[in-house]
PDB file of C-alpha atoms in Angstrom:
ATOM      1  CA  MET Q  66     114.608  96.787  86.262  1.00 83.00           C
ATOM      2  CA  LEU Q  67     115.502  99.048  89.081  1.00 92.00           C
ATOM      3  CA  THR Q  68     116.764  97.068  92.123  1.00 94.00           C
ATOM      4  CA  LEU Q  69     117.296  98.819  95.530  1.00 96.00           C
ATOM      5  CA  THR Q  70     118.592  97.487  98.792  1.00 96.00           C
ATOM      6  CA  CYS Q  71     116.398  98.456 101.716  1.00 96.00           C
ATOM      7  CA  PRO Q  72     118.843  99.756 104.351  1.00 96.00           C
ATOM      8  CA  TYR Q  73     116.488  98.573 107.078  1.00 95.00           C
ATOM      9  CA  CYS Q  74     115.986  94.966 106.253  1.00 92.00           C
ATOM     10  CA  GLY Q  75     118.892  94.620 103.808  1.00 93.00           C
ATOM     11  CA  ILE Q  76     116.665  92.954 101.164  1.00 94.00           C
ATOM     12  CA  LYS Q  77     117.392  93.603  97.600  1.00 94.00           C
ATOM     13  CA  SER Q  78     113.980  94.569  96.249  1.00 94.00           C
ATOM     14  CA  ASP Q  79     112.849  95.201  92.804  1.00 92.00           C
ATOM     15  CA  GLU Q  80     110.987  98.222  91.705  1.00 93.00           C
ATOM     16  CA  THR Q  81     107.688  96.458  91.864  1.00 94.00           C
ATOM     17  CA  GLU Q  82     107.995  95.911  95.654  1.00 95.00           C
ATOM     18  CA  LEU Q  83     108.711  99.618  96.310  1.00 96.00           C
ATOM     19  CA  SER Q  84     106.652 102.734  96.059  1.00 96.00           C
ATOM     20  CA  PRO Q  85     108.346 105.969  94.861  1.00 96.00           C
ATOM     21  CA  GLY Q  86     108.068 108.939  97.009  1.00 95.00           C
ATOM     22  CA  GLY Q  87     109.517 111.632  94.778  1.00 93.00           C
ATOM     23  CA  GLN Q  88     112.646 113.914  95.333  1.00 93.00           C
ATOM     24  CA  ALA Q  89     114.586 113.686  98.715  1.00 94.00           C
ATOM     25  CA  HIS Q  90     115.941 116.291 100.897  1.00 94.00           C
ATOM     26  CA  LEU Q  91     113.401 118.940  99.872  1.00 92.00           C
ATOM     27  CA  VAL Q  92     113.224 121.926 102.176  1.00 90.00           C
ATOM     28  CA  ARG Q  93     109.722 123.461 102.384  1.00 91.00           C
ATOM     29  CA  PRO Q  94     109.841 127.263 102.640  1.00 93.00           C
ATOM     30  CA  ASP Q  95     108.662 128.453 106.131  1.00 91.00           C
ATOM     31  CA  VAL Q  96     105.621 130.870 106.511  1.00 90.00           C
ATOM     32  CA  GLU Q  97     107.813 134.027 106.202  1.00 91.00           C
ATOM     33  CA  SER Q  98     108.997 133.053 102.753  1.00 93.00           C
ATOM     34  CA  ASP Q  99     107.884 135.067  99.652  1.00 94.00           C
ATOM     35  CA  ASP Q 100     105.687 133.546  96.866  1.00 94.00           C
ATOM     36  CA  GLU Q 101     108.616 133.068  94.567  1.00 94.00           C
ATOM     37  CA  ALA Q 102     110.339 130.712  97.134  1.00 93.00           C
ATOM     38  CA  PHE Q 103     107.017 128.751  97.454  1.00 93.00           C
ATOM     39  CA  GLU Q 104     106.622 128.618  93.660  1.00 93.00           C
ATOM     40  CA  SER Q 105     110.064 127.358  93.230  1.00 91.00           C
ATOM     41  CA  TYR Q 106     109.480 124.688  95.903  1.00 92.00           C
ATOM     42  CA  LEU Q 107     106.278 123.592  94.363  1.00 92.00           C
ATOM     43  CA  PHE Q 108     106.964 123.816  90.600  1.00 92.00           C
ATOM     44  CA  LEU Q 109     110.381 124.659  89.662  1.00 90.00           C
ATOM     45  CA  ARG Q 110     112.519 121.557  90.478  1.00 88.00           C
ATOM     46  CA  PRO Q 111     115.737 120.890  88.824  1.00 85.00           C
ATOM     47  CA  ASN Q 112     115.512 117.551  86.928  1.00 88.00           C
ATOM     48  CA  PRO Q 113     118.982 116.855  85.860  1.00 89.00           C
ATOM     49  CA  LYS Q 114     119.737 113.990  83.594  1.00 90.00           C
ATOM     50  CA  GLY Q 115     122.058 112.284  85.934  1.00 91.00           C
ATOM     51  CA  VAL Q 116     122.239 112.022  89.790  1.00 94.00           C
ATOM     52  CA  HIS Q 117     118.963 112.155  91.793  1.00 95.00           C
ATOM     53  CA  PHE Q 118     118.260 111.601  95.325  1.00 95.00           C
ATOM     54  CA  GLU Q 119     114.899 109.866  95.849  1.00 96.00           C
ATOM     55  CA  ARG Q 120     112.589 108.666  98.557  1.00 97.00           C
ATOM     56  CA  TRP Q 121     111.308 105.182  98.340  1.00 97.00           C
ATOM     57  CA  ARG Q 122     109.104 103.102 100.492  1.00 97.00           C
ATOM     58  CA  HIS Q 123     109.702  99.353 100.909  1.00 96.00           C
ATOM     59  CA  SER Q 124     105.916  98.906 100.609  1.00 95.00           C
ATOM     60  CA  SER Q 125     105.882  95.159  99.881  1.00 94.00           C
ATOM     61  CA  GLY Q 126     108.389  94.431 102.514  1.00 94.00           C
ATOM     62  CA  CYS Q 127     109.130  96.120 105.909  1.00 94.00           C
ATOM     63  CA  GLY Q 128     107.062  99.285 105.045  1.00 94.00           C
ATOM     64  CA  LYS Q 129     109.879 101.676 105.891  1.00 96.00           C
ATOM     65  CA  TRP Q 130     110.737 104.782 103.934  1.00 97.00           C
ATOM     66  CA  PHE Q 131     114.461 105.145 102.750  1.00 97.00           C
ATOM     67  CA  HIS Q 132     116.456 107.313 100.411  1.00 97.00           C
ATOM     68  CA  ALA Q 133     118.313 106.283  97.493  1.00 97.00           C
ATOM     69  CA  ALA Q 134     121.006 108.002  95.184  1.00 97.00           C
ATOM     70  CA  ARG Q 135     120.816 106.839  91.693  1.00 95.00           C
ATOM     71  CA  CYS Q 136     121.522 108.160  88.116  1.00 94.00           C
ATOM     72  CA  THR Q 137     118.383 108.433  85.994  1.00 91.00           C
ATOM     73  CA  MET Q 138     120.450 108.119  82.885  1.00 91.00           C
ATOM     74  CA  THR Q 139     122.238 104.799  83.527  1.00 92.00           C
ATOM     75  CA  LEU Q 140     120.155 103.484  86.295  1.00 91.00           C
ATOM     76  CA  GLU Q 141     123.312 103.154  88.481  1.00 94.00           C
ATOM     77  CA  VAL Q 142     122.504 103.031  92.053  1.00 96.00           C
ATOM     78  CA  PHE Q 143     125.110 104.717  94.205  1.00 96.00           C
ATOM     79  CA  GLY Q 144     123.629 103.638  97.533  1.00 96.00           C
ATOM     80  CA  THR Q 145     120.591 103.576  99.709  1.00 97.00           C
ATOM     81  CA  TYR Q 146     120.450 105.137 103.029  1.00 97.00           C
ATOM     82  CA  SER Q 147     118.171 105.850 106.234  1.00 95.00           C
ATOM     83  CA  ALA Q 148     115.438 108.394 105.777  1.00 94.00           C
ATOM     84  CA  GLN Q 149     116.328 109.924 109.096  1.00 94.00           C
ATOM     85  CA  THR Q 150     118.626 112.487 107.693  1.00 93.00           C
ATOM     86  CA  SER Q 151     118.260 115.827 106.038  1.00 92.00           C
ATOM     87  CA  GLU Q 152     121.302 115.460 103.645  1.00 93.00           C
ATOM     88  CA  PRO Q 153     122.993 112.662 101.830  1.00 95.00           C
ATOM     89  CA  PRO Q 154     125.513 110.927 104.302  1.00 96.00           C
ATOM     90  CA  GLU Q 155     129.354 111.008 103.723  1.00 96.00           C
ATOM     91  CA  HIS Q 156     129.807 107.577 102.224  1.00 96.00           C
ATOM     92  CA  ILE Q 157     127.258 108.399  99.494  1.00 96.00           C
ATOM     93  CA  ILE Q 158     128.854 111.750  98.721  1.00 96.00           C
ATOM     94  CA  ALA Q 159     132.131 110.015  98.538  1.00 96.00           C
ATOM     95  CA  THR Q 160     130.764 107.418  96.070  1.00 96.00           C
ATOM     96  CA  LEU Q 161     129.299 110.202  93.965  1.00 96.00           C
ATOM     97  CA  ASP Q 162     132.571 112.189  94.020  1.00 95.00           C
ATOM     98  CA  GLU Q 163     134.368 109.133  92.768  1.00 95.00           C
ATOM     99  CA  ARG Q 164     131.904 107.949  90.072  1.00 94.00           C
ATOM    100  CA  ARG Q 165     130.347 111.463  88.877  1.00 92.00           C
ATOM    101  CA  PRO Q 166     132.790 114.087  89.776  1.00 92.00           C
ATOM    102  CA  ASN Q 167     130.558 116.880  88.362  1.00 90.00           C
ATOM    103  CA  TRP Q 168     127.478 115.764  90.081  1.00 90.00           C
ATOM    104  CA  ARG Q 169     126.997 118.908  92.077  1.00 88.00           C
ATOM    105  CA  GLN Q 170     126.677 121.130  88.797  1.00 83.00           C
ATOM    106  CA  VAL Q 171     123.219 122.076  88.129  1.00 68.00           C
ATOM    107  CA  PRO Q 172     122.526 121.950  84.425  1.00 62.00           C
ATOM    108  CA  GLU Q 173     121.270 125.061  82.572  1.00 56.00           C
TER     109      GLU Q 173
ATOM    110  CA  MET J 268      82.895  78.733 122.590  1.00 66.00           C
ATOM    111  CA  SER J 269      82.387  78.916 118.784  1.00 81.00           C
ATOM    112  CA  ASP J 270      84.810  76.992 116.459  1.00 88.00           C
ATOM    113  CA  PRO J 271      87.522  79.118 114.648  1.00 90.00           C
ATOM    114  CA  GLN J 272      86.828  79.636 111.162  1.00 92.00           C
ATOM    115  CA  THR J 273      89.835  79.944 108.935  1.00 94.00           C
ATOM    116  CA  ALA J 274      89.763  81.845 105.569  1.00 94.00           C
ATOM    117  CA  LEU J 275      89.460  78.868 103.315  1.00 96.00           C
ATOM    118  CA  GLY J 276      88.078  76.276 105.614  1.00 94.00           C
ATOM    119  CA  GLY J 277      91.262  74.121 105.365  1.00 94.00           C
ATOM    120  CA  GLN J 278      91.133  73.875 101.580  1.00 96.00           C
ATOM    121  CA  THR J 279      93.918  71.733  99.971  1.00 96.00           C
ATOM    122  CA  ALA J 280      95.119  71.190  96.420  1.00 96.00           C
ATOM    123  CA  SER J 281      97.837  69.126  94.796  1.00 95.00           C
ATOM    124  CA  GLY J 282      99.984  69.598  91.907  1.00 94.00           C
ATOM    125  CA  LEU J 283     103.715  70.232  91.648  1.00 94.00           C
ATOM    126  CA  VAL J 284     103.486  70.837  95.436  1.00 96.00           C
ATOM    127  CA  GLU J 285     100.907  69.878  98.152  1.00 97.00           C
ATOM    128  CA  LEU J 286      98.884  73.084  99.145  1.00 97.00           C
ATOM    129  CA  SER J 287      96.859  73.114 102.251  1.00 97.00           C
ATOM    130  CA  GLU J 288      95.546  75.913 104.367  1.00 97.00           C
ATOM    131  CA  ALA J 289      96.984  75.772 107.926  1.00 96.00           C
ATOM    132  CA  THR J 290      94.931  74.924 110.917  1.00 94.00           C
ATOM    133  CA  PRO J 291      93.942  77.801 113.072  1.00 95.00           C
ATOM    134  CA  ARG J 292      96.864  79.516 114.609  1.00 95.00           C
ATOM    135  CA  GLY J 293      97.368  82.309 117.084  1.00 96.00           C
ATOM    136  CA  MET J 294      99.028  85.310 115.529  1.00 97.00           C
ATOM    137  CA  ILE J 295     100.072  88.293 117.625  1.00 97.00           C
ATOM    138  CA  SER J 296     101.494  91.379 116.023  1.00 97.00           C
ATOM    139  CA  LEU J 297     103.795  93.263 118.374  1.00 97.00           C
ATOM    140  CA  ARG J 298     105.174  96.702 117.488  1.00 97.00           C
ATOM    141  CA  GLY J 299     107.595  98.423 119.562  1.00 96.00           C
ATOM    142  CA  ASP J 300     111.206  99.056 120.248  1.00 96.00           C
ATOM    143  CA  LEU J 301     112.871  95.712 119.368  1.00 96.00           C
ATOM    144  CA  ASN J 302     116.095  96.667 120.956  1.00 95.00           C
ATOM    145  CA  ASP J 303     114.382  96.863 124.313  1.00 96.00           C
ATOM    146  CA  ALA J 304     115.640  94.127 126.777  1.00 96.00           C
ATOM    147  CA  THR J 305     112.411  93.819 128.620  1.00 96.00           C
ATOM    148  CA  LEU J 306     110.437  93.403 125.233  1.00 96.00           C
ATOM    149  CA  LYS J 307     113.121  90.816 124.045  1.00 96.00           C
ATOM    150  CA  SER J 308     113.101  88.748 127.174  1.00 96.00           C
ATOM    151  CA  SER J 309     109.173  88.623 127.262  1.00 95.00           C
ATOM    152  CA  VAL J 310     109.068  87.510 123.702  1.00 95.00           C
ATOM    153  CA  GLU J 311     111.710  84.766 124.415  1.00 95.00           C
ATOM    154  CA  LYS J 312     109.826  83.678 127.475  1.00 94.00           C
ATOM    155  CA  LEU J 313     106.580  83.473 125.420  1.00 94.00           C
ATOM    156  CA  THR J 314     107.894  81.498 122.436  1.00 94.00           C
ATOM    157  CA  GLY J 315     110.611  79.559 124.308  1.00 93.00           C
ATOM    158  CA  THR J 316     113.156  80.376 121.390  1.00 93.00           C
ATOM    159  CA  GLU J 317     115.720  82.950 120.727  1.00 95.00           C
ATOM    160  CA  PHE J 318     114.769  86.442 119.732  1.00 96.00           C
ATOM    161  CA  PRO J 319     114.769  86.576 115.907  1.00 96.00           C
ATOM    162  CA  GLY J 320     117.498  88.594 114.211  1.00 95.00           C
ATOM    163  CA  ILE J 321     116.776  90.846 111.231  1.00 95.00           C
ATOM    164  CA  GLY J 322     114.671  88.908 108.724  1.00 95.00           C
ATOM    165  CA  GLN J 323     114.650  85.759 110.716  1.00 96.00           C
ATOM    166  CA  VAL J 324     112.072  83.375 111.987  1.00 96.00           C
ATOM    167  CA  SER J 325     112.857  81.977 115.327  1.00 95.00           C
ATOM    168  CA  ALA J 326     110.648  78.862 115.472  1.00 93.00           C
ATOM    169  CA  GLY J 327     109.958  76.565 118.531  1.00 84.00           C
ATOM    170  CA  GLN J 328     107.738  73.518 118.664  1.00 80.00           C
ATOM    171  CA  GLN J 329     104.485  75.281 119.020  1.00 84.00           C
ATOM    172  CA  SER J 330     105.402  78.920 118.788  1.00 93.00           C
ATOM    173  CA  ALA J 331     107.644  81.204 116.703  1.00 96.00           C
ATOM    174  CA  ALA J 332     108.575  84.863 116.529  1.00 97.00           C
ATOM    175  CA  CYS J 333     109.066  86.381 112.973  1.00 97.00           C
ATOM    176  CA  TRP J 334     110.890  89.576 112.304  1.00 97.00           C
ATOM    177  CA  MET J 335     108.624  91.832 110.118  1.00 96.00           C
ATOM    178  CA  SER J 336     110.154  95.141 110.114  1.00 96.00           C
ATOM    179  CA  PRO J 337     112.591  97.098 112.406  1.00 95.00           C
ATOM    180  CA  ASP J 338     109.651  97.759 114.764  1.00 95.00           C
ATOM    181  CA  GLU J 339     107.463  94.859 114.295  1.00 96.00           C
ATOM    182  CA  LEU J 340     107.313  91.198 115.204  1.00 96.00           C
ATOM    183  CA  MET J 341     104.641  88.503 114.289  1.00 97.00           C
ATOM    184  CA  ILE J 342     104.345  85.886 117.112  1.00 97.00           C
ATOM    185  CA  PHE J 343     102.883  82.433 116.354  1.00 96.00           C
ATOM    186  CA  VAL J 344     101.328  80.679 119.252  1.00 96.00           C
ATOM    187  CA  SER J 345      98.789  77.884 119.362  1.00 95.00           C
ATOM    188  CA  HIS J 346      95.159  79.128 118.792  1.00 94.00           C
ATOM    189  CA  GLN J 347      93.975  77.980 122.159  1.00 94.00           C
ATOM    190  CA  GLU J 348      96.693  79.957 123.999  1.00 94.00           C
ATOM    191  CA  ARG J 349      96.566  83.188 122.108  1.00 94.00           C
ATOM    192  CA  TYR J 350      94.590  85.213 124.810  1.00 95.00           C
ATOM    193  CA  GLU J 351      96.905  84.116 127.564  1.00 95.00           C
ATOM    194  CA  ALA J 352      99.841  85.069 125.318  1.00 96.00           C
ATOM    195  CA  LEU J 353      98.298  88.571 124.607  1.00 96.00           C
ATOM    196  CA  THR J 354      97.763  89.039 128.276  1.00 96.00           C
ATOM    197  CA  ALA J 355     101.258  88.014 129.321  1.00 95.00           C
ATOM    198  CA  LEU J 356     102.763  90.378 126.850  1.00 96.00           C
ATOM    199  CA  ARG J 357     100.440  93.218 127.821  1.00 95.00           C
ATOM    200  CA  ASP J 358     101.065  92.763 131.479  1.00 95.00           C
ATOM    201  CA  THR J 359     104.796  92.705 130.954  1.00 95.00           C
ATOM    202  CA  LEU J 360     105.255  95.480 128.472  1.00 95.00           C
ATOM    203  CA  THR J 361     103.348  98.247 130.497  1.00 93.00           C
ATOM    204  CA  ASN J 362     105.906 100.950 130.579  1.00 90.00           C
ATOM    205  CA  GLN J 363     106.818 101.493 127.016  1.00 94.00           C
ATOM    206  CA  HIS J 364     105.203 102.475 123.793  1.00 96.00           C
ATOM    207  CA  VAL J 365     103.981  99.314 122.165  1.00 97.00           C
ATOM    208  CA  LEU J 366     101.124  97.838 120.137  1.00 97.00           C
ATOM    209  CA  ILE J 367     100.033  94.290 120.821  1.00 97.00           C
ATOM    210  CA  GLU J 368      97.270  92.930 118.937  1.00 96.00           C
ATOM    211  CA  ASP J 369      95.589  89.552 118.113  1.00 96.00           C
ATOM    212  CA  MET J 370      95.856  89.082 114.301  1.00 96.00           C
ATOM    213  CA  SER J 371      94.764  85.505 114.187  1.00 95.00           C
ATOM    214  CA  ASP J 372      91.552  86.212 112.257  1.00 95.00           C
ATOM    215  CA  ALA J 373      93.086  88.831 110.030  1.00 96.00           C
ATOM    216  CA  ARG J 374      95.735  86.711 108.421  1.00 96.00           C
ATOM    217  CA  ALA J 375      95.696  83.428 106.575  1.00 97.00           C
ATOM    218  CA  ILE J 376      98.448  80.909 106.344  1.00 97.00           C
ATOM    219  CA  ILE J 377      98.953  78.529 103.311  1.00 97.00           C
ATOM    220  CA  CYS J 378     101.361  75.628 103.747  1.00 97.00           C
ATOM    221  CA  LEU J 379     103.374  74.238 100.676  1.00 97.00           C
ATOM    222  CA  LYS J 380     104.917  70.800 100.740  1.00 97.00           C
ATOM    223  CA  GLY J 381     107.088  69.217  98.299  1.00 96.00           C
ATOM    224  CA  ASP J 382     110.494  69.495  96.560  1.00 94.00           C
ATOM    225  CA  LEU J 383     109.281  72.171  94.164  1.00 94.00           C
ATOM    226  CA  CYS J 384     108.295  74.849  96.575  1.00 95.00           C
ATOM    227  CA  ARG J 385     110.826  77.299  95.400  1.00 95.00           C
ATOM    228  CA  ASP J 386     109.818  76.749  91.719  1.00 94.00           C
ATOM    229  CA  VAL J 387     106.158  77.340  92.559  1.00 95.00           C
ATOM    230  CA  LEU J 388     106.797  80.431  94.538  1.00 96.00           C
ATOM    231  CA  GLY J 389     109.254  81.615  91.977  1.00 94.00           C
ATOM    232  CA  LYS J 390     106.515  81.934  89.361  1.00 94.00           C
ATOM    233  CA  LEU J 391     104.523  84.405  91.631  1.00 95.00           C
ATOM    234  CA  THR J 392     107.094  86.658  93.274  1.00 95.00           C
ATOM    235  CA  PRO J 393     110.097  88.924  92.399  1.00 95.00           C
ATOM    236  CA  ALA J 394     111.946  87.753  95.538  1.00 95.00           C
ATOM    237  CA  ASP J 395     115.264  85.992  95.219  1.00 94.00           C
ATOM    238  CA  LEU J 396     114.448  82.395  96.230  1.00 95.00           C
ATOM    239  CA  ARG J 397     117.940  80.873  96.002  1.00 95.00           C
ATOM    240  CA  ALA J 398     118.659  78.827  98.986  1.00 95.00           C
ATOM    241  CA  SER J 399     121.762  80.848  99.696  1.00 95.00           C
ATOM    242  CA  ILE J 400     119.594  84.023  99.862  1.00 95.00           C
ATOM    243  CA  LEU J 401     116.493  82.726 101.443  1.00 96.00           C
ATOM    244  CA  PRO J 402     117.600  79.600 103.704  1.00 96.00           C
ATOM    245  CA  PRO J 403     115.119  77.847 106.019  1.00 96.00           C
ATOM    246  CA  GLY J 404     114.288  80.046 108.928  1.00 95.00           C
ATOM    247  CA  ARG J 405     114.475  83.305 106.942  1.00 96.00           C
ATOM    248  CA  LEU J 406     111.350  85.372 106.362  1.00 96.00           C
ATOM    249  CA  ARG J 407     110.714  87.169 103.190  1.00 96.00           C
ATOM    250  CA  ARG J 408     108.024  89.743 102.906  1.00 96.00           C
ATOM    251  CA  THR J 409     107.339  90.513  99.282  1.00 96.00           C
ATOM    252  CA  ARG J 410     104.293  90.321  97.072  1.00 95.00           C
ATOM    253  CA  LEU J 411     102.517  87.146  95.408  1.00 96.00           C
ATOM    254  CA  GLY J 412     101.007  88.405  92.040  1.00 94.00           C
ATOM    255  CA  GLN J 413      99.280  91.671  93.057  1.00 93.00           C
ATOM    256  CA  VAL J 414      99.098  91.266  96.787  1.00 96.00           C
ATOM    257  CA  PRO J 415     101.342  91.567  99.658  1.00 95.00           C
ATOM    258  CA  ALA J 416     102.496  88.346 101.327  1.00 97.00           C
ATOM    259  CA  ALA J 417     105.333  86.862 103.334  1.00 97.00           C
ATOM    260  CA  PHE J 418     106.791  83.262 103.186  1.00 97.00           C
ATOM    261  CA  TRP J 419     109.462  81.353 104.906  1.00 97.00           C
ATOM    262  CA  PHE J 420     110.773  77.868 104.561  1.00 96.00           C
ATOM    263  CA  ARG J 421     110.571  75.443 107.606  1.00 94.00           C
ATOM    264  CA  ASP J 422     112.924  73.203 105.604  1.00 93.00           C
ATOM    265  CA  GLU J 423     113.761  72.629 102.064  1.00 94.00           C
ATOM    266  CA  THR J 424     110.435  70.800 101.429  1.00 96.00           C
ATOM    267  CA  LYS J 425     108.150  72.805 103.603  1.00 96.00           C
ATOM    268  CA  ALA J 426     107.119  76.560 103.075  1.00 97.00           C
ATOM    269  CA  GLU J 427     104.595  78.742 104.665  1.00 96.00           C
ATOM    270  CA  VAL J 428     102.825  81.674 102.950  1.00 97.00           C
ATOM    271  CA  LEU J 429     101.242  84.370 105.205  1.00 97.00           C
ATOM    272  CA  CYS J 430      98.814  86.806 103.893  1.00 97.00           C
ATOM    273  CA  PHE J 431      95.896  88.977 104.603  1.00 97.00           C
ATOM    274  CA  ARG J 432      92.698  86.917 105.042  1.00 97.00           C
ATOM    275  CA  SER J 433      90.756  89.018 102.685  1.00 97.00           C
ATOM    276  CA  VAL J 434      93.122  87.846  99.784  1.00 97.00           C
ATOM    277  CA  ALA J 435      93.484  84.317 101.013  1.00 97.00           C
ATOM    278  CA  LYS J 436      91.318  82.855  98.138  1.00 97.00           C
ATOM    279  CA  TYR J 437      93.206  84.977  95.513  1.00 97.00           C
ATOM    280  CA  VAL J 438      96.632  83.787  97.014  1.00 98.00           C
ATOM    281  CA  PHE J 439      95.489  80.105  97.181  1.00 97.00           C
ATOM    282  CA  ASP J 440      94.226  80.218  93.488  1.00 97.00           C
ATOM    283  CA  LEU J 441      97.551  81.742  92.443  1.00 96.00           C
ATOM    284  CA  LEU J 442      99.467  79.013  94.166  1.00 97.00           C
ATOM    285  CA  GLU J 443      97.106  76.398  92.824  1.00 97.00           C
ATOM    286  CA  MET J 444      97.599  77.692  89.301  1.00 95.00           C
ATOM    287  CA  ALA J 445     101.363  77.964  89.646  1.00 95.00           C
ATOM    288  CA  SER J 446     101.367  74.491  91.030  1.00 95.00           C
ATOM    289  CA  SER J 447      99.389  72.834  88.238  1.00 93.00           C
ATOM    290  CA  GLY J 448     100.883  71.622  85.068  1.00 78.00           C
ATOM    291  CA  PRO J 449     103.749  69.270  84.203  1.00 78.00           C
ATOM    292  CA  PRO J 450     106.804  69.045  86.397  1.00 72.00           C
ATOM    293  CA  LEU J 451     109.442  71.710  85.879  1.00 72.00           C
ATOM    294  CA  ARG J 452     112.493  69.435  85.877  1.00 66.00           C
TER     295      ARG J 452
END
């Protein structure tokens, strides 16, 4: 069972109290982008076996969206953080660098 | 004036715990900036208690303020005084972006009484119910069975479950079922 701590109300919520919101920190190509960029945004997402940044909503709780960094292979949770950010905060990156030194490498 | 009708007409049941639907209660939902000083003081003035911290219920004799989310409070007042309370809040919080709504008829409250409240609720919710995590005076929004609900303990033998009026019957039946059967310990 996946348990995430909501950064807004501090409650440790299990998966059944949360709603998944997909990949976090996506950047939508703007109107001047070409079709390839848009295709890549829509369909060609990297799906590494390892570190993922995800959006979650505390739907059976305070109702707020937040972000979580976790490993999809071991279900290890590296941390949760506010959704009011466009990139992972420093303390999450520091944890990842320590626990998964190769996390930035995109697999083939 | 017509009599207030609660969702279950004051239904009661007994088993491991005593279940009863609460008498009509004024419930006001307040959304806005909870860090605003005017908002804080007007809530404190209304309930006569301290402004609740994160996840807290700040309960007085007749009224209470419950922290529901970073921008939402649920305020309990007596059923007769709900319009006065609503007007008082609306008159005070004029210069800010707030939502103040009377939710008295949109919610149901079911009271649990007995030593086994935590055991009965524990059958229905994934929430951590240990007294160290959820002491009296702390509100937990979660789910009961399939529906969203919130509960808090007034003290170790009294709990209150707050749910949508539309699912009050379902929640009561769940609690009654969880509360039936032989004692757990």
